[in-house]
Amino acid sequence: MSSYENYTETSKNYDKTRESVGTEIIIGSFAKAATPLDQMVVLDAGCGTGSYSEVLVNHVKRIEAVDLNPGMIEVAKHKLANAQSQGKIALQTSAIDTLPFEDQTFDGVMINQVLHHLPDPLEEGYPLHRKVFQELARVLKPQGVLVVNSCSHEQIRYGYWYYDLIQEAMEALQSRYLSLDTFPSLFEECGLTYHGRFVPVDAVIQGKPYFDPHGPLNQEWRNGDSTWALATESQLERAISKVQALDDQGDLVQYMNRCDARRKEVGQITFVVAARK
Ligand SMILES: C[S@@+](CC[C@H](N)C(=O)[O-])C[C@H]1O[C@@H](n2cnc3c(N)ncnc32)[C@H](O)[C@@H]1O
């Protein structure tokens, strides 16, 4: 389960404020694997409601999708019922650090915005991240491709306008994201070769709702980004009061645009690509 977000509750509305951005980067990266794209068997590790699988399933041979949260898996099963009945996808509840698959099963593995949910403190050297990378490498075939969708610390600082309202939560989130600079050496430890980073600079993971200046006042909107779950009650109250005050003064849209300015340069997410040796 996520170490801080209640995904059983969030699964009910997750898709209203989340989009599977950057799938073109995943497809482009998979296209460089040894197996032709349309013959690839792919793992979606931490699939959530299956939004990334829903796109990828039209490009690859078959997907195995796993997530720790049964609520998220239920939504994914509903969404992908057709693909499931055609044998194009199988979905199951599983942790990503102990996967129910044989060694060298997959031609490609994608893991989208999952790693920061691992209860893995910086001071202990992120042992769970290491374990997960080992596990993902184990199930990849030689020359199979791994795509990790994550965020740089700079993206967390500047990529989400409303984090200005919940700065303590933003800092707590930053400490949950492993620095992208450490990925190449961690990959190397697991027998993976680092290939590079790609930023879909214009992509906004919440889609249009991201630009709703009143969004922070709405619980359903906040559920689209688990960072809100890292804010204490009093920090949340303070954030809501600030939005209401800015709105009363007629300054809310201007505030949102000011806080959003750097996102256009740094983007919100980064795809890190590697291949099994
Ligand atoms: C932010 S959501 C991302 C979902 C999906 N990959 C997407 O991008 O739409 C994070 C997901 O990771 C799952 N998760 C967190 N820790 C996990 C673990 N140890 N094993 C499997 N799934 C996990 C959560 O249940 C949640 O569905």
Short mmCIF file of C-alpha atoms and ligand atoms in Angstrom, two decimals:
data_model
loop_
_atom_site.label_atom_id
_atom_site.label_comp_id
_atom_site.label_asym_id
_atom_site.label_seq_id
_atom_site.Cartn_x
_atom_site.Cartn_y
_atom_site.Cartn_z
CA MET A 1 0.00 0.00 0.00
CA SER A 2 1.15 3.57 -0.33
CA SER A 3 2.84 4.62 2.87
CA TYR A 4 0.73 7.79 3.09
CA GLU A 5 -2.16 7.94 0.60
CA ASN A 6 -5.48 6.11 1.07
CA TYR A 7 -5.78 4.74 -2.46
CA THR A 8 -8.89 2.72 -1.63
CA GLU A 9 -10.73 6.02 -1.22
CA THR A 10 -8.80 7.89 -3.92
CA SER A 11 -9.40 5.18 -6.55
CA LYS A 12 -13.05 6.27 -6.81
CA ASN A 13 -12.12 9.66 -8.31
CA TYR A 14 -8.49 9.21 -9.34
CA ASP A 15 -9.15 9.32 -13.08
CA LYS A 16 -10.97 12.65 -12.88
CA THR A 17 -7.75 14.52 -12.24
CA ARG A 18 -5.03 12.26 -13.64
CA GLU A 19 -3.86 11.66 -17.20
CA SER A 20 -1.37 9.17 -18.60
CA VAL A 21 1.00 11.78 -20.00
CA GLY A 22 4.26 10.84 -21.73
CA THR A 23 3.08 7.52 -23.18
CA GLU A 24 4.86 8.51 -26.42
CA ILE A 25 8.14 8.42 -24.48
CA ILE A 26 7.37 4.95 -23.09
CA ILE A 27 6.39 3.64 -26.52
CA GLY A 28 9.48 5.20 -28.13
CA SER A 29 11.72 3.66 -25.46
CA PHE A 30 10.09 0.22 -25.75
CA ALA A 31 10.48 0.40 -29.53
CA LYS A 32 14.26 0.17 -28.94
CA ALA A 33 14.02 -3.20 -27.14
CA ALA A 34 15.32 -6.36 -28.82
CA THR A 35 11.74 -7.61 -29.36
CA PRO A 36 9.55 -5.73 -31.88
CA LEU A 37 7.06 -3.45 -30.12
CA ASP A 38 3.95 -5.37 -31.15
CA GLN A 39 5.50 -8.62 -29.85
CA MET A 40 6.48 -7.25 -26.46
CA VAL A 41 5.20 -8.61 -23.15
CA VAL A 42 5.16 -5.71 -20.71
CA LEU A 43 4.84 -5.28 -16.96
CA ASP A 44 2.97 -2.24 -15.56
CA ALA A 45 4.36 -2.12 -12.01
CA GLY A 46 2.04 -0.15 -9.69
CA CYS A 47 -0.55 0.21 -12.46
CA GLY A 48 -3.06 2.15 -10.34
CA THR A 49 -6.31 2.53 -12.29
CA GLY A 50 -4.58 1.21 -15.42
CA SER A 51 -4.38 4.49 -17.36
CA TYR A 52 -0.93 3.80 -18.79
CA SER A 53 -1.83 0.20 -19.61
CA GLU A 54 -4.97 1.40 -21.38
CA VAL A 55 -2.78 3.23 -23.92
CA LEU A 56 0.10 0.73 -24.11
CA VAL A 57 -2.19 -2.26 -24.61
CA ASN A 58 -2.88 -1.06 -28.15
CA HIS A 59 0.82 -1.13 -29.02
CA VAL A 60 2.26 -4.27 -27.41
CA LYS A 61 1.40 -7.96 -27.43
CA ARG A 62 0.33 -8.35 -23.81
CA ILE A 63 0.52 -6.61 -20.43
CA GLU A 64 0.73 -7.94 -16.89
CA ALA A 65 -0.36 -5.20 -14.49
CA VAL A 66 0.07 -5.25 -10.71
CA ASP A 67 -0.79 -2.89 -7.89
CA LEU A 68 -0.82 -3.25 -4.13
CA ASN A 69 -4.17 -1.55 -3.70
CA PRO A 70 -7.26 -3.69 -4.49
CA GLY A 71 -9.41 -0.56 -5.01
CA MET A 72 -7.11 0.70 -7.77
CA ILE A 73 -7.00 -2.79 -9.35
CA GLU A 74 -10.82 -2.97 -9.34
CA VAL A 75 -11.08 0.33 -11.25
CA ALA A 76 -8.39 -0.87 -13.69
CA LYS A 77 -10.21 -4.18 -14.25
CA HIS A 78 -13.43 -2.35 -15.04
CA LYS A 79 -11.68 0.04 -17.43
CA LEU A 80 -9.74 -2.70 -19.19
CA ALA A 81 -12.49 -5.36 -19.26
CA ASN A 82 -12.39 -5.71 -23.07
CA ALA A 83 -8.62 -6.07 -23.26
CA GLN A 84 -8.81 -8.57 -20.39
CA SER A 85 -11.40 -10.72 -22.16
CA GLN A 86 -9.16 -10.72 -25.28
CA GLY A 87 -6.22 -11.95 -23.20
CA LYS A 88 -4.29 -8.73 -23.87
CA ILE A 89 -3.94 -7.83 -20.19
CA ALA A 90 -4.02 -9.55 -16.80
CA LEU A 91 -4.34 -7.53 -13.61
CA GLN A 92 -3.59 -8.63 -10.07
CA THR A 93 -2.87 -7.38 -6.60
CA SER A 94 0.82 -7.61 -5.80
CA ALA A 95 3.68 -5.66 -4.24
CA ILE A 96 6.35 -4.54 -6.68
CA ASP A 97 9.22 -5.69 -4.46
CA THR A 98 8.09 -9.35 -4.58
CA LEU A 99 6.63 -9.88 -8.04
CA PRO A 100 4.75 -13.10 -8.87
CA PHE A 101 6.69 -13.66 -12.11
CA GLU A 102 9.57 -15.88 -13.25
CA ASP A 103 13.00 -14.43 -14.03
CA GLN A 104 13.29 -12.88 -17.50
CA THR A 105 9.55 -12.78 -18.24
CA PHE A 106 9.23 -9.30 -19.73
CA ASP A 107 10.50 -7.41 -22.77
CA GLY A 108 9.58 -4.11 -21.14
CA VAL A 109 8.72 -2.79 -17.69
CA MET A 110 7.11 0.56 -16.89
CA ILE A 111 6.68 2.03 -13.44
CA ASN A 112 4.76 5.28 -13.39
CA GLN A 113 4.82 7.56 -10.34
CA VAL A 114 5.05 4.75 -7.79
CA LEU A 115 8.51 4.83 -6.18
CA HIS A 116 7.84 7.83 -3.92
CA HIS A 117 5.12 5.80 -2.19
CA LEU A 118 7.66 3.33 -0.83
CA PRO A 119 8.27 3.79 2.91
CA ASP A 120 11.97 4.26 2.33
CA PRO A 121 13.81 6.93 4.34
CA LEU A 122 16.76 8.79 2.83
CA GLU A 123 18.88 8.27 5.95
CA GLU A 124 18.71 4.49 5.46
CA GLY A 125 19.94 4.73 1.86
CA TYR A 126 16.62 3.84 0.20
CA PRO A 127 16.85 0.04 0.64
CA LEU A 128 13.34 -0.53 -0.75
CA HIS A 129 14.11 1.37 -3.96
CA ARG A 130 17.14 -0.87 -4.39
CA LYS A 131 15.00 -3.95 -3.77
CA VAL A 132 12.40 -2.82 -6.30
CA PHE A 133 15.01 -2.09 -8.98
CA GLN A 134 16.54 -5.55 -8.34
CA GLU A 135 13.12 -7.10 -8.74
CA LEU A 136 12.28 -5.20 -11.94
CA ALA A 137 15.69 -6.16 -13.39
CA ARG A 138 15.09 -9.81 -12.40
CA VAL A 139 11.87 -10.07 -14.40
CA LEU A 140 13.30 -8.29 -17.47
CA LYS A 141 14.77 -10.31 -20.33
CA PRO A 142 18.29 -9.41 -21.51
CA GLN A 143 18.05 -6.17 -23.51
CA GLY A 144 14.56 -5.64 -22.12
CA VAL A 145 13.75 -1.98 -21.44
CA LEU A 146 12.85 -0.36 -18.10
CA VAL A 147 11.05 3.00 -18.07
CA VAL A 148 10.73 4.76 -14.71
CA ASN A 149 8.36 7.72 -14.60
CA SER A 150 9.45 9.91 -11.68
CA CYS A 151 10.14 13.56 -10.77
CA SER A 152 13.31 15.55 -10.27
CA HIS A 153 13.58 17.60 -7.07
CA GLU A 154 13.41 20.72 -9.23
CA GLN A 155 10.14 19.53 -10.78
CA ILE A 156 8.65 19.02 -7.33
CA ARG A 157 9.77 22.50 -6.30
CA TYR A 158 8.51 24.30 -9.41
CA GLY A 159 6.24 21.93 -11.35
CA TYR A 160 2.98 22.21 -9.37
CA TRP A 161 1.58 25.69 -8.72
CA TYR A 162 -0.38 24.73 -5.58
CA TYR A 163 2.67 23.33 -3.75
CA ASP A 164 3.33 26.95 -2.81
CA LEU A 165 0.28 26.59 -0.54
CA ILE A 166 1.62 23.45 1.18
CA GLN A 167 5.36 23.98 1.30
CA GLU A 168 6.02 21.57 4.21
CA ALA A 169 4.21 18.81 2.31
CA MET A 170 6.18 19.68 -0.83
CA GLU A 171 9.44 19.32 1.12
CA ALA A 172 8.26 16.02 2.61
CA LEU A 173 7.45 14.84 -0.90
CA GLN A 174 10.86 15.91 -2.19
CA SER A 175 12.55 13.72 0.41
CA ARG A 176 10.49 10.75 -0.82
CA TYR A 177 11.81 11.13 -4.36
CA LEU A 178 15.22 9.66 -4.90
CA SER A 179 17.49 12.14 -6.70
CA LEU A 180 17.49 11.23 -10.38
CA ASP A 181 21.30 11.57 -10.32
CA THR A 182 21.50 8.37 -8.23
CA PHE A 183 19.58 6.26 -10.76
CA PRO A 184 22.53 5.34 -13.05
CA SER A 185 24.58 3.80 -10.22
CA LEU A 186 21.55 2.02 -8.73
CA PHE A 187 20.74 0.61 -12.15
CA GLU A 188 24.33 -0.54 -12.55
CA GLU A 189 24.08 -2.46 -9.23
CA CYS A 190 21.13 -4.39 -10.70
CA GLY A 191 22.64 -5.22 -14.08
CA LEU A 192 20.84 -2.43 -15.90
CA THR A 193 22.45 0.07 -18.26
CA TYR A 194 21.29 3.67 -17.94
CA HIS A 195 20.08 5.12 -21.25
CA GLY A 196 18.93 8.64 -20.37
CA ARG A 197 16.21 10.96 -19.13
CA PHE A 198 13.31 12.46 -21.03
CA VAL A 199 11.03 15.29 -19.91
CA PRO A 200 7.67 15.91 -21.61
CA VAL A 201 8.01 19.55 -20.71
CA ASP A 202 4.46 20.63 -21.60
CA ALA A 203 2.75 17.63 -20.00
CA VAL A 204 0.47 18.28 -17.04
CA ILE A 205 -0.42 15.11 -15.18
CA GLN A 206 -3.72 16.41 -13.83
CA GLY A 207 -4.88 17.58 -17.28
CA LYS A 208 -7.24 20.57 -17.47
CA PRO A 209 -8.28 20.46 -13.78
CA TYR A 210 -4.71 21.49 -12.90
CA PHE A 211 -5.55 25.02 -14.07
CA ASP A 212 -8.56 25.39 -11.77
CA PRO A 213 -7.51 28.06 -9.26
CA HIS A 214 -10.29 26.97 -6.90
CA GLY A 215 -9.18 23.32 -7.06
CA PRO A 216 -7.45 23.31 -3.65
CA LEU A 217 -10.86 24.02 -2.04
CA ASN A 218 -12.22 20.72 -3.33
CA GLN A 219 -11.34 17.37 -1.72
CA GLU A 220 -11.94 15.42 -4.94
CA TRP A 221 -9.51 17.72 -6.79
CA ARG A 222 -6.94 17.37 -4.04
CA ASN A 223 -7.22 13.57 -4.30
CA GLY A 224 -5.62 13.85 -7.76
CA ASP A 225 -2.28 14.54 -6.08
CA SER A 226 -1.27 12.52 -3.02
CA THR A 227 0.97 15.38 -1.81
CA TRP A 228 -2.12 16.84 -0.18
CA ALA A 229 -2.18 13.74 2.05
CA LEU A 230 1.22 14.80 3.41
CA ALA A 231 -0.20 18.11 4.68
CA THR A 232 -1.37 18.23 8.32
CA GLU A 233 -4.90 19.41 9.17
CA SER A 234 -3.61 22.84 10.17
CA GLN A 235 -1.45 23.17 7.03
CA LEU A 236 -4.50 22.26 4.94
CA GLU A 237 -6.66 24.80 6.76
CA ARG A 238 -4.00 27.46 6.21
CA ALA A 239 -3.83 26.62 2.48
CA ILE A 240 -7.61 26.81 2.11
CA SER A 241 -7.80 30.13 3.97
CA LYS A 242 -5.09 31.54 1.71
CA VAL A 243 -6.96 30.51 -1.46
CA GLN A 244 -10.19 32.00 -0.11
CA ALA A 245 -8.44 35.26 0.83
CA LEU A 246 -6.74 35.55 -2.57
CA ASP A 247 -10.08 34.87 -4.23
CA ASP A 248 -11.83 37.55 -2.15
CA GLN A 249 -9.13 40.05 -3.15
CA GLY A 250 -9.45 39.08 -6.84
CA ASP A 251 -5.81 37.92 -6.90
CA LEU A 252 -6.25 34.13 -7.11
CA VAL A 253 -5.70 33.64 -10.86
CA GLN A 254 -2.67 35.91 -10.82
CA TYR A 255 -1.24 33.97 -7.87
CA MET A 256 -1.75 30.65 -9.66
CA ASN A 257 -0.08 31.94 -12.84
CA ARG A 258 2.85 33.34 -10.89
CA CYS A 259 3.42 30.06 -9.02
CA ASP A 260 3.04 28.11 -12.27
CA ALA A 261 5.60 30.10 -14.30
CA ARG A 262 8.63 27.82 -13.79
CA ARG A 263 6.68 24.64 -14.59
CA LYS A 264 6.76 25.62 -18.25
CA GLU A 265 10.57 25.38 -18.16
CA VAL A 266 11.14 22.35 -15.90
CA GLY A 267 8.02 20.23 -16.56
CA GLN A 268 6.31 18.02 -13.99
CA ILE A 269 7.73 14.54 -14.62
CA THR A 270 10.85 12.79 -15.94
CA PHE A 271 11.12 9.41 -17.63
CA VAL A 272 14.35 7.56 -16.83
CA VAL A 273 15.20 4.76 -19.24
CA ALA A 274 17.50 1.76 -18.80
CA ALA A 275 18.01 -1.65 -20.39
CA ARG A 276 18.88 -5.03 -18.93
CA LYS A 277 22.42 -6.15 -19.86
C1 LIG B 1 0.40 7.78 -8.04
S1 LIG B 1 -0.31 6.19 -8.25
C2 LIG B 1 0.23 5.83 -9.90
C3 LIG B 1 -0.66 4.85 -10.59
C4 LIG B 1 -0.35 4.61 -12.07
N1 LIG B 1 0.95 4.03 -12.25
C5 LIG B 1 -0.48 5.89 -12.84
O1 LIG B 1 0.57 6.51 -13.13
O2 LIG B 1 -1.60 6.30 -13.14
C6 LIG B 1 0.72 5.15 -7.26
C7 LIG B 1 0.28 3.69 -7.25
O3 LIG B 1 1.33 2.91 -6.70
C8 LIG B 1 0.73 1.86 -5.95
N2 LIG B 1 1.75 1.35 -5.02
C9 LIG B 1 2.35 1.99 -4.00
N3 LIG B 1 3.25 1.20 -3.39
C10 LIG B 1 3.22 0.01 -4.05
C11 LIG B 1 3.91 -1.23 -3.89
N4 LIG B 1 4.83 -1.40 -2.94
N5 LIG B 1 3.63 -2.24 -4.73
C12 LIG B 1 2.68 -2.09 -5.71
N6 LIG B 1 2.00 -0.93 -5.91
C13 LIG B 1 2.26 0.10 -5.09
C14 LIG B 1 -0.45 2.53 -5.28
O4 LIG B 1 -1.39 1.59 -4.81
C15 LIG B 1 -0.95 3.42 -6.42
O5 LIG B 1 -1.91 2.76 -7.20
#
